[in-house]
C-alpha cells in the first residue's frame, strides 16, 4: 500500500513538472507576444504613412495628386558642421532659425533623429544632396505633398496641413499623432477618412543609442500601408478654369450643377488663390498673407457667403402662389397701389412679370398670398399667410442646410412669424406693410449661391432636386457615393405651374432684362436677373445676380452667378453665366465679344471702400422700414453681415 502511494506522489510531481515545462516552452518558443513585449526597448515601431488618395474631375483629369518630397531629419549627437554659416546659406535659413531647430531637436533626444526641414522638393534636395556628405548627422526621408496641376478650386478643395492640438484632443478613436497631416476645409476635410488610406507598421531593431540595426524577424510582423481611395468629382476642370478666368478682378461666386444628378460642375469663389501656396513648407507664411488679404480669398463664397436673393426670389413667389391658387398665368397687375418703383410699364401677366422683373407685380402676388386665407384681421392674416409661405418656400431648400459635401455650409435665413413676433416684441404686432420687402427677395432673407443654383436646377427639373454634391465616386464613378446624393426632393409644386415661369425666364434672356449679347445662339438659356443696391457706395457698387439653366428643354446645366459691386444683374452676372453654359454645352466659346467684355471688366472695390463687418441683429419695430432699404446682408467680402440697400428688381 505504501509502495503504491509513493508512485502516485511521484506521478503527481512529474505531471506538475511537465505542465510547467510545456507552458515555458510555449511562452519562450511558440508565443512571440511576450518576446515582443520584452524587446520593447530594442524594437522600434515605425509607422508608414500611406499615399493620400488623388482627386479627379468627371473626365478623369487630375485635380490633385501627390508629389514625392524629402523630409530632412537630424540626430544632434552625430552632427558635424565645419561651417555653420555656409550650411545655413545652403539650406536657405538663418543662423537663428538653425539654432532654434537644433535646440528643439536636442530637447527631444540627442541620440534620436527628429525633423529638421520638411518637404524639400526633388530639385532642392538634388541641389544639397552631394553637399550633405560633408555634414554628418543629417538623413533624408522620402515623403509626399499635395500638388494641384490645374491651379484651381482652392476653396472647395481645402488643403492638407499639420493636425492641430485641439483636433488631437477631440479624436473619438485614437488614430492621429502629433505632426501628422490631415485635411482642412473643403473636400480634403470632408473625405479625410477615405483619402487618408490605412497606415502600415514596420518593426526595426535598434541599439541602446537608437541606431537602426535592420528589420525585426525579417518583417514577419510588418503590415503594408494601403493608399487612400481616389476621389472622383463631378467637376469639369476645363469649364472650371474658364469660369475662373471670367471672374478675374471680381468678387463673387459661380456655381453650376447638372440638374438631373445634382453633381457640381463648376465651383468658383472669387477672388481665389493658387492651392499650391498652401502645399509647401512655406504654408505658414502664405497662409498669413491670405488671411491679411482685404478681399478675403480664404472664404468659400459659394457656400459660406449669404446674400439677399433680390429679384431671383420672385421665381419662388410665382410658383408657390400658383400652387396656392392665388395666382394664375393670365393674372395681370399694374403698378397702382404698390409702394415699389419699377422700370417697366406695368400691366403684365405672369410671363411678362418674370420677363421684365416687375416689382409691383410681385408685391401684389405676395400680398394676395398672405391674405388668401380669408382672415379679416390683418395682423392675424399676415401671420397665418406667412406661416404657409414659409412652409412652401422651405421645400426649395431655402432657410436650411442643403447637405452639400463640404464642412462649411451656412444655413441662411427664411423668416417665420415667430421671427417677426420676436422682432416686434409680441405676436400680432406686425402686418404685411412691415414685411412686404420679402416679395422681391429683400428684407430678412439670406441665401447662399448654393441655394440659388439649387433653385435653378429645381426649376430646370420642373419641381424636384437632388442635393448638390461634388462626389461622383470613390475609385470608380458611382461607387461609394452617399445614399442622400441619389434622393429626389420634391417641392410639392405641380408640373404645369413651372411652364409659364420658364417661358418668362426664356423671354428674360431673349428680349427682357438680360443684355442682348448674353442671349448666345444655340444654348437656349433661361434665366432670372437680380440687382441688389448698395447705398453706401452709390449705384456704381450694386451687386449683380443671375440664375438660369440651359437648354430650355432637357436642361444639362444650371448656373448661379454673384458679382459684387458690378451693377445691373442682366449685365455682369448674366454674361458670366451665359459664357459658362456655352463652354459646357459647346465645349468652346463662340461669343468672343462677350468673352472679351467680361474678362476686361474690373469690379474690385478699392480696399478703402471694403465693407466693415457688423454684428447681425434682429429687426426692431422702431428701425424696420416700410420700404426695403438697409437690412443685414452677409457678403462674400466678410463672414459677418453688413448693411446694404434693397434690390432694384431687375
XYZ file of C-alpha atoms in Angstrom:
650
model
C 0.000 0.000 0.000
C 2.847 2.367 0.960
C 4.676 1.419 -2.238
C 1.632 2.400 -4.351
C 1.362 5.781 -2.568
C 4.986 6.550 -3.392
C 4.388 6.075 -7.116
C 1.215 8.173 -7.023
C 3.083 11.082 -5.401
C 5.965 10.751 -7.857
C 3.449 10.725 -10.739
C 1.739 13.917 -9.468
C 5.075 15.746 -9.205
C 6.065 14.590 -12.678
C 2.727 15.771 -14.114
C 3.114 19.198 -12.495
C 6.671 19.455 -13.780
C 5.670 18.507 -17.297
C 2.869 21.091 -17.201
C 5.334 23.843 -16.229
C 7.809 22.730 -18.872
C 5.090 22.759 -21.565
C 3.985 26.242 -20.556
C 7.541 27.555 -20.548
C 8.142 26.008 -23.977
C 5.026 27.732 -25.326
C 5.938 31.114 -23.860
C 9.581 31.058 -24.846
C 9.464 29.258 -28.181
C 5.994 29.270 -29.702
C 4.459 32.558 -28.466
C 6.139 35.767 -29.765
C 3.867 38.107 -27.788
C 5.996 38.117 -24.680
C 9.132 38.205 -26.757
C 7.863 41.378 -28.408
C 6.935 42.884 -25.091
C 10.304 42.023 -23.562
C 12.021 43.510 -26.589
C 10.228 46.853 -26.465
C 13.409 48.649 -25.502
C 15.278 47.273 -28.521
C 12.435 47.086 -31.073
C 11.301 50.333 -32.694
C 7.772 50.584 -34.092
C 7.875 52.682 -37.294
C 4.554 53.880 -38.712
C 4.388 54.102 -42.508
C 2.124 56.863 -43.827
C 0.222 55.810 -46.969
C -0.084 57.909 -50.080
C -3.163 60.093 -49.901
C -5.886 59.434 -52.468
C -5.821 61.585 -55.600
C -8.710 63.754 -56.801
C -10.066 63.678 -60.375
C -12.678 65.573 -62.360
C -15.606 63.989 -64.200
C -13.461 63.474 -67.327
C -10.658 61.694 -65.440
C -8.426 64.774 -65.394
C -6.189 65.078 -62.320
C -7.078 67.907 -59.945
C -4.887 66.826 -57.007
C -2.017 64.340 -56.863
C 0.962 63.524 -54.635
C 4.459 64.722 -55.424
C 7.448 62.945 -53.817
C 9.390 65.252 -51.494
C 12.079 64.801 -48.853
C 11.927 65.421 -45.118
C 15.361 66.039 -43.621
C 15.976 64.573 -40.143
C 18.832 65.390 -37.780
C 20.466 63.390 -34.966
C 22.129 66.061 -32.765
C 24.746 63.742 -31.234
C 26.102 62.860 -34.679
C 26.097 66.379 -36.158
C 29.388 67.664 -37.513
C 29.192 71.087 -39.243
C 32.527 72.680 -40.078
C 30.966 75.978 -41.263
C 27.538 76.824 -39.842
C 27.130 79.988 -41.938
C 27.825 78.096 -45.188
C 25.423 75.348 -44.128
C 22.638 77.849 -43.389
C 23.248 79.547 -46.731
C 22.938 76.192 -48.477
C 19.702 75.365 -46.632
C 18.338 78.879 -47.190
C 17.742 79.504 -43.474
C 19.133 81.993 -40.964
C 21.552 81.060 -38.209
C 18.903 81.916 -35.597
C 16.482 79.511 -37.287
C 19.216 76.859 -37.300
C 19.871 77.363 -33.572
C 16.146 77.163 -32.802
C 15.657 73.912 -34.762
C 18.724 72.293 -33.257
C 17.629 73.343 -29.768
C 14.278 71.620 -30.221
C 15.999 68.512 -31.612
C 18.371 68.271 -28.620
C 15.482 68.690 -26.194
C 13.670 65.826 -27.892
C 16.701 63.494 -27.888
C 20.416 63.950 -28.571
C 20.687 60.420 -29.974
C 17.401 60.018 -31.885
C 16.516 61.643 -35.219
C 13.974 64.482 -35.294
C 12.618 66.661 -38.100
C 14.978 69.373 -39.299
C 13.254 70.529 -42.508
C 10.035 69.341 -44.115
C 9.021 68.962 -47.775
C 12.189 69.605 -49.756
C 11.367 69.329 -53.450
C 13.292 66.971 -55.693
C 15.108 69.973 -57.144
C 16.016 71.383 -53.727
C 17.177 68.002 -52.495
C 19.249 67.420 -55.638
C 20.931 70.784 -55.024
C 22.060 69.858 -51.490
C 22.406 66.084 -51.813
C 26.134 65.999 -52.641
C 26.974 68.670 -50.074
C 25.204 66.746 -47.266
C 28.039 64.219 -47.383
C 30.199 66.831 -45.651
C 27.632 67.302 -42.869
C 27.248 64.243 -40.676
C 24.060 63.629 -38.683
C 21.514 64.521 -41.402
C 19.295 61.876 -43.013
C 16.725 62.399 -45.816
C 13.400 60.505 -45.682
C 11.133 60.390 -48.732
C 7.628 61.777 -48.203
C 4.918 63.401 -50.343
C 2.941 66.610 -50.641
C -0.257 67.605 -52.402
C 0.122 69.159 -55.851
C -2.569 70.966 -57.830
C -1.798 70.901 -61.582
C -4.970 72.783 -62.557
C -4.234 75.649 -60.108
C -7.972 75.999 -59.450
C -10.797 75.271 -56.998
C -8.686 76.064 -53.920
C -11.663 76.997 -51.732
C -13.680 73.877 -52.492
C -10.703 71.500 -52.255
C -9.363 72.784 -48.936
C -5.782 71.933 -48.016
C -3.638 69.460 -46.083
C -1.614 70.628 -43.092
C -0.372 69.510 -39.704
C -3.043 68.403 -37.237
C -3.864 70.916 -34.519
C -3.649 70.284 -30.799
C -7.419 70.663 -30.491
C -8.044 68.038 -33.184
C -5.685 65.637 -31.430
C -7.535 66.055 -28.148
C -11.000 65.669 -29.712
C -10.361 62.367 -31.515
C -13.136 59.820 -30.936
C -10.835 56.993 -32.000
C -7.113 57.493 -31.428
C -5.536 57.486 -34.875
C -3.519 60.656 -35.414
C -0.272 61.560 -33.704
C 1.474 64.866 -33.187
C 2.943 66.009 -36.503
C 0.505 64.062 -38.694
C -1.020 65.791 -41.692
C -4.813 65.932 -42.162
C -7.311 67.596 -44.487
C -8.595 71.018 -43.505
C -11.695 72.609 -45.024
C -13.296 71.593 -48.295
C -13.180 68.133 -49.801
C -9.864 67.303 -48.139
C -11.611 67.507 -44.760
C -14.989 66.121 -45.849
C -13.463 62.926 -47.276
C -10.461 62.690 -44.929
C -11.251 59.128 -43.848
C -11.443 57.883 -47.441
C -8.473 59.883 -48.754
C -6.004 59.186 -45.929
C -5.735 55.429 -46.538
C -4.566 52.894 -43.952
C -1.246 53.083 -42.165
C 1.379 50.383 -42.201
C 3.767 49.399 -39.397
C 7.375 48.200 -39.503
C 9.331 46.828 -36.545
C 13.013 47.751 -36.616
C 15.809 46.606 -34.322
C 17.865 49.343 -32.721
C 20.712 49.542 -30.252
C 20.745 51.473 -26.975
C 21.659 54.653 -28.860
C 18.630 54.405 -31.140
C 20.588 53.391 -34.239
C 18.624 51.114 -36.600
C 20.053 47.602 -36.999
C 17.648 46.169 -39.569
C 14.195 44.631 -39.723
C 12.998 42.572 -36.779
C 12.273 38.903 -37.612
C 12.629 39.695 -41.319
C 9.413 41.712 -41.296
C 7.169 38.876 -40.138
C 5.036 41.275 -38.081
C 5.153 44.218 -40.511
C 1.975 45.447 -42.221
C 1.916 47.321 -45.507
C 0.414 50.792 -45.843
C -2.699 50.950 -48.044
C -3.073 54.052 -50.232
C -6.177 56.204 -49.838
C -9.119 55.949 -52.206
C -9.185 58.269 -55.197
C -11.989 60.823 -55.137
C -13.760 61.345 -58.466
C -15.711 64.606 -58.562
C -18.399 65.921 -60.873
C -16.267 68.982 -61.638
C -15.469 69.780 -65.270
C -11.935 71.184 -64.927
C -11.894 72.773 -68.380
C -15.071 74.764 -67.671
C -13.906 75.417 -64.101
C -10.696 77.095 -65.287
C -12.632 79.096 -67.871
C -15.042 80.332 -65.190
C -12.011 81.313 -63.086
C -10.756 83.475 -65.944
C -14.135 85.207 -66.219
C -14.085 86.090 -62.504
C -10.645 87.725 -62.533
C -10.755 91.173 -60.861
C -14.167 90.423 -59.412
C -15.638 89.480 -56.021
C -18.337 86.837 -56.014
C -19.168 83.250 -56.881
C -20.069 80.965 -59.782
C -21.783 77.619 -59.236
C -23.014 75.221 -61.889
C -24.714 71.850 -61.420
C -26.091 69.088 -63.579
C -29.835 69.255 -62.779
C -30.566 65.556 -63.306
C -27.890 64.341 -60.874
C -27.070 67.288 -58.595
C -23.375 66.913 -59.456
C -21.476 70.190 -59.190
C -19.795 71.072 -62.480
C -18.214 74.423 -61.559
C -17.386 75.934 -58.176
C -15.686 79.333 -58.289
C -15.045 81.608 -55.342
C -13.553 84.954 -56.364
C -11.033 86.209 -55.671
C -9.276 82.919 -55.075
C -5.677 81.712 -54.780
C -3.406 79.014 -56.164
C -3.928 75.948 -53.904
C -0.227 75.131 -54.268
C 0.501 78.076 -51.954
C -0.770 76.034 -49.011
C 1.043 72.872 -50.028
C 4.671 73.552 -49.213
C 6.944 74.207 -46.284
C 6.060 77.888 -46.669
C 2.474 77.151 -45.569
C 2.533 79.456 -42.523
C 3.948 82.420 -44.420
C 1.476 82.039 -47.308
C -1.490 81.440 -45.016
C -0.767 84.618 -43.056
C -0.634 86.592 -46.299
C -4.005 85.196 -47.413
C -5.550 85.984 -44.025
C -4.441 89.617 -44.339
C -5.791 89.990 -47.890
C -8.698 92.503 -47.651
C -10.708 90.629 -50.292
C -10.825 87.511 -48.076
C -9.781 84.828 -50.606
C -9.980 82.072 -47.957
C -13.783 82.397 -47.737
C -15.542 79.770 -49.863
C -18.221 82.121 -51.153
C -20.496 79.568 -52.908
C -21.440 78.034 -49.528
C -20.201 80.489 -46.893
C -21.405 83.854 -48.237
C -25.055 84.806 -47.736
C -26.783 87.416 -49.872
C -30.281 88.675 -50.293
C -31.524 86.890 -53.406
C -33.205 90.006 -54.807
C -35.454 89.513 -57.811
C -34.353 85.915 -58.344
C -36.633 85.040 -55.416
C -39.633 86.147 -57.485
C -39.492 82.742 -59.157
C -40.386 81.037 -55.871
C -43.136 83.604 -55.234
C -44.668 82.841 -58.627
C -44.566 79.067 -58.138
C -45.964 78.841 -54.615
C -48.693 81.415 -55.337
C -49.869 79.359 -58.322
C -49.878 76.212 -56.206
C -51.873 78.003 -53.503
C -54.427 79.151 -56.069
C -53.966 82.885 -55.516
C -52.200 83.426 -58.871
C -52.891 82.308 -62.442
C -50.664 82.642 -65.521
C -53.053 85.185 -67.061
C -53.375 87.278 -63.864
C -52.499 90.902 -64.659
C -51.327 93.512 -62.139
C -50.441 97.129 -62.776
C -48.242 99.489 -60.782
C -51.007 101.240 -58.893
C -51.329 100.501 -55.178
C -47.691 99.458 -54.855
C -45.083 101.490 -52.953
C -42.342 99.868 -55.045
C -40.899 101.533 -58.138
C -40.261 99.640 -61.362
C -38.541 100.193 -64.703
C -41.270 98.501 -66.796
C -44.656 99.915 -67.837
C -46.805 97.520 -65.830
C -49.894 95.636 -66.896
C -48.004 92.322 -67.141
C -49.308 88.805 -66.835
C -47.118 86.227 -65.054
C -44.881 85.545 -68.062
C -44.342 89.246 -68.647
C -43.708 89.923 -64.957
C -40.904 87.336 -64.904
C -39.534 88.588 -68.220
C -39.455 92.233 -67.066
C -38.883 91.536 -63.343
C -41.798 93.760 -62.330
C -41.589 94.730 -58.640
C -45.214 95.941 -58.220
C -46.487 92.701 -59.780
C -44.803 90.550 -57.157
C -45.780 92.988 -54.420
C -49.418 92.232 -55.299
C -48.689 88.489 -55.656
C -47.183 88.336 -52.161
C -49.988 90.431 -50.665
C -52.652 88.200 -52.216
C -50.800 85.107 -50.952
C -50.689 86.298 -47.340
C -54.369 87.349 -47.272
C -55.658 84.368 -49.254
C -56.714 82.550 -46.067
C -59.757 84.830 -45.707
C -58.913 86.108 -42.232
C -60.249 89.670 -41.800
C -57.835 90.631 -39.014
C -54.857 91.980 -40.993
C -52.367 91.171 -38.220
C -53.601 87.605 -37.853
C -53.911 87.166 -41.621
C -50.290 88.174 -42.114
C -49.100 85.650 -39.518
C -51.200 82.802 -40.962
C -50.209 83.638 -44.522
C -46.521 83.974 -43.707
C -46.539 80.591 -41.983
C -47.933 78.977 -45.145
C -45.453 80.971 -47.259
C -42.549 79.730 -45.146
C -43.759 76.125 -45.285
C -43.955 76.156 -49.085
C -40.737 78.121 -49.715
C -38.581 75.931 -47.472
C -39.309 72.924 -49.721
C -36.980 74.577 -52.246
C -34.133 74.107 -49.766
C -34.275 77.700 -48.505
C -33.622 78.540 -44.842
C -31.822 75.262 -44.010
C -28.582 73.495 -44.860
C -28.963 71.549 -48.082
C -26.357 68.984 -47.025
C -23.636 69.576 -49.617
C -20.492 67.506 -49.055
C -18.484 70.369 -47.583
C -17.973 71.079 -43.872
C -18.685 74.834 -44.049
C -22.233 75.307 -45.431
C -24.225 78.117 -43.831
C -27.936 77.889 -43.090
C -29.131 81.280 -44.338
C -32.435 82.780 -43.211
C -36.062 82.314 -44.249
C -38.155 84.424 -41.815
C -41.013 82.861 -39.856
C -43.924 84.508 -37.980
C -42.026 83.769 -34.756
C -39.054 85.707 -36.129
C -41.192 88.815 -36.539
C -43.031 88.237 -33.255
C -39.673 88.472 -31.532
C -38.550 91.395 -33.669
C -41.697 93.404 -32.932
C -41.830 92.344 -29.270
C -45.029 90.350 -29.379
C -47.460 88.413 -31.567
C -49.922 90.278 -33.830
C -47.897 93.493 -33.666
C -46.766 93.356 -37.275
C -48.562 93.034 -40.621
C -47.996 92.969 -44.369
C -46.735 96.557 -44.532
C -43.833 95.511 -42.284
C -42.703 92.513 -44.348
C -43.615 93.210 -47.975
C -39.948 93.618 -48.951
C -39.845 89.788 -48.894
C -41.926 89.879 -52.077
C -38.889 90.855 -54.160
C -36.298 88.833 -52.232
C -35.260 91.537 -49.803
C -35.901 92.142 -46.096
C -34.524 89.472 -43.805
C -33.945 86.832 -46.492
C -30.400 85.447 -46.665
C -29.451 82.889 -49.304
C -26.120 81.475 -50.457
C -25.163 80.977 -54.128
C -25.557 77.244 -53.445
C -29.250 77.697 -52.599
C -29.853 79.710 -55.762
C -28.136 77.282 -58.118
C -30.267 74.597 -56.487
C -33.348 76.742 -57.226
C -32.289 76.961 -60.876
C -31.833 73.183 -61.002
C -35.212 72.641 -59.352
C -36.976 74.765 -61.973
C -34.986 73.028 -64.727
C -36.296 69.699 -63.382
C -39.830 71.104 -63.155
C -40.282 70.524 -59.448
C -37.569 68.394 -57.817
C -33.877 68.453 -56.997
C -31.061 66.233 -55.804
C -28.833 67.810 -53.166
C -25.850 69.414 -54.941
C -22.641 67.482 -54.301
C -19.049 67.215 -55.507
C -18.522 63.463 -55.225
C -19.119 61.297 -58.281
C -17.438 58.186 -56.933
C -14.565 56.644 -54.983
C -12.054 54.948 -57.307
C -14.886 54.421 -59.820
C -17.849 56.638 -60.831
C -20.972 55.756 -58.851
C -19.109 53.749 -56.195
C -19.123 54.931 -52.596
C -21.459 57.888 -53.157
C -23.607 58.510 -50.040
C -27.241 57.490 -50.487
C -28.536 61.013 -49.847
C -26.986 62.142 -53.148
C -29.362 59.932 -55.106
C -32.528 61.039 -53.281
C -35.058 63.238 -55.072
C -36.538 66.105 -53.057
C -39.990 67.170 -54.213
C -41.162 70.775 -53.876
C -44.855 69.943 -53.965
C -45.434 72.302 -56.921
C -47.383 70.867 -59.860
C -45.524 70.479 -63.154
C -47.900 72.817 -65.018
C -47.031 75.778 -62.769
C -43.408 75.732 -63.924
C -44.280 76.219 -67.602
C -45.275 79.932 -67.547
C -42.356 80.715 -65.227
C -39.889 79.026 -67.591
C -41.444 80.863 -70.554
C -40.835 84.129 -68.689
C -37.251 83.122 -67.882
C -36.533 82.378 -71.533
C -38.070 85.718 -72.542
C -35.944 87.495 -69.902
C -32.828 86.296 -71.742
C -34.060 86.675 -75.322
C -35.668 90.146 -75.016
C -36.015 91.067 -71.365
C -33.739 92.168 -68.537
C -30.605 90.361 -69.817
C -28.056 92.133 -72.018
C -28.560 91.041 -75.674
C -25.022 89.665 -76.017
C -25.784 87.076 -73.315
C -28.510 85.554 -75.480
C -25.988 83.241 -77.113
C -27.238 81.349 -80.156
C -27.605 77.626 -79.746
C -27.780 77.300 -75.944
C -31.401 78.411 -75.343
C -30.614 79.927 -71.922
C -33.461 80.579 -69.465
C -32.761 82.865 -66.529
C -33.696 85.460 -63.956
C -31.723 88.535 -63.009
C -31.382 90.325 -59.685
C -29.686 93.566 -58.636
C -29.012 94.487 -55.010
C -28.371 98.182 -54.424
C -25.686 99.396 -52.061
C -26.431 102.942 -50.936
C -23.111 103.165 -49.129
C -21.178 103.430 -52.390
C -23.891 104.550 -54.804
C -25.241 102.779 -57.898
C -21.746 102.032 -59.192
C -21.305 99.407 -56.493
C -24.608 97.488 -56.839
C -24.403 93.665 -56.667
C -25.207 91.677 -59.806
C -27.095 88.338 -59.577
C -28.249 85.798 -62.157
C -29.605 82.260 -62.060
C -30.592 80.132 -65.004
C -30.328 76.864 -66.901
C -29.797 75.638 -70.452
C -31.073 74.422 -72.747
C -34.741 75.243 -72.135
C -35.882 71.676 -72.752
C -33.923 68.734 -71.311
C -31.542 71.043 -69.363
C -27.915 69.936 -68.946
C -26.588 72.751 -66.745
C -27.962 75.110 -64.088
C -25.933 78.188 -63.123
C -25.909 80.827 -60.383
C -23.587 83.847 -60.504
C -22.950 86.626 -57.967
C -20.694 89.530 -58.891
C -20.398 92.070 -56.114
C -20.268 95.775 -56.908
C -20.974 95.064 -60.599
C -24.309 96.837 -61.077
C -27.202 95.572 -63.178
C -27.890 91.842 -62.803
C -28.587 91.421 -66.510
C -25.097 92.562 -67.461
C -22.199 91.253 -65.335
C -23.690 88.135 -63.723
C -25.835 87.100 -66.710
C -22.864 87.436 -69.070
C -20.685 85.164 -66.920
C -23.485 82.589 -66.636
C -24.136 82.576 -70.390
C -20.452 82.070 -71.213
C -20.104 79.250 -68.668
C -23.193 77.497 -70.064
C -21.917 77.908 -73.635
C -18.480 76.490 -72.785
C -20.027 73.461 -71.066
C -22.592 72.716 -73.786
C -20.472 73.513 -76.872
C -17.005 72.790 -75.425
C -15.835 76.080 -76.955
C -16.509 79.817 -76.779
C -18.117 81.374 -79.839
C -19.383 84.569 -78.137
C -15.963 86.237 -78.490
C -17.150 89.810 -77.994
C -18.961 88.951 -74.772
C -15.953 86.954 -73.603
C -13.654 89.948 -74.162
C -16.005 92.327 -72.341
C -16.332 90.087 -69.287
C -12.595 89.418 -68.997
C -11.801 93.132 -69.333
C -14.274 94.186 -66.640
C -12.831 95.058 -63.221
C -15.309 95.268 -60.353
C -12.897 95.015 -57.439
C -13.821 97.791 -54.990
C -10.966 99.922 -53.656
C -9.556 98.471 -50.451
C -10.513 101.681 -48.623
C -14.147 101.032 -49.555
C -14.338 97.419 -48.461
C -17.354 96.822 -46.169
C -16.749 96.919 -42.435
C -18.211 93.802 -40.752
C -21.057 94.406 -38.355
C -22.822 92.092 -35.968
C -26.251 90.922 -37.208
C -29.227 91.997 -35.185
C -32.922 91.138 -35.347
C -35.054 93.985 -36.766
C -36.836 96.169 -34.242
C -40.170 97.865 -34.609
C -38.676 101.319 -34.378
C -35.996 100.610 -37.008
C -37.718 98.397 -39.599
C -38.839 100.492 -42.540
C -41.896 100.049 -44.711
C -39.761 100.187 -47.835
C -36.995 97.634 -48.364
C -33.916 99.658 -47.585
C -30.979 98.917 -45.290
C -31.130 95.355 -43.950
C -28.481 92.833 -42.837
C -26.604 91.117 -45.645
C -23.862 88.527 -45.458
C -21.416 89.496 -48.172
C -18.617 87.478 -49.634
C -16.072 90.024 -48.509
C -16.776 89.193 -44.890
C -18.291 86.274 -42.979
C -20.391 88.757 -40.998
C -23.389 90.874 -42.070
C -23.059 94.427 -43.305
C -25.744 96.947 -44.151
C -26.779 97.256 -47.796
C -29.818 98.541 -49.618
C -32.664 96.795 -51.397
C -32.753 95.340 -54.857
C -33.935 97.487 -57.694
C -35.766 94.470 -59.042
C -34.047 93.548 -62.287
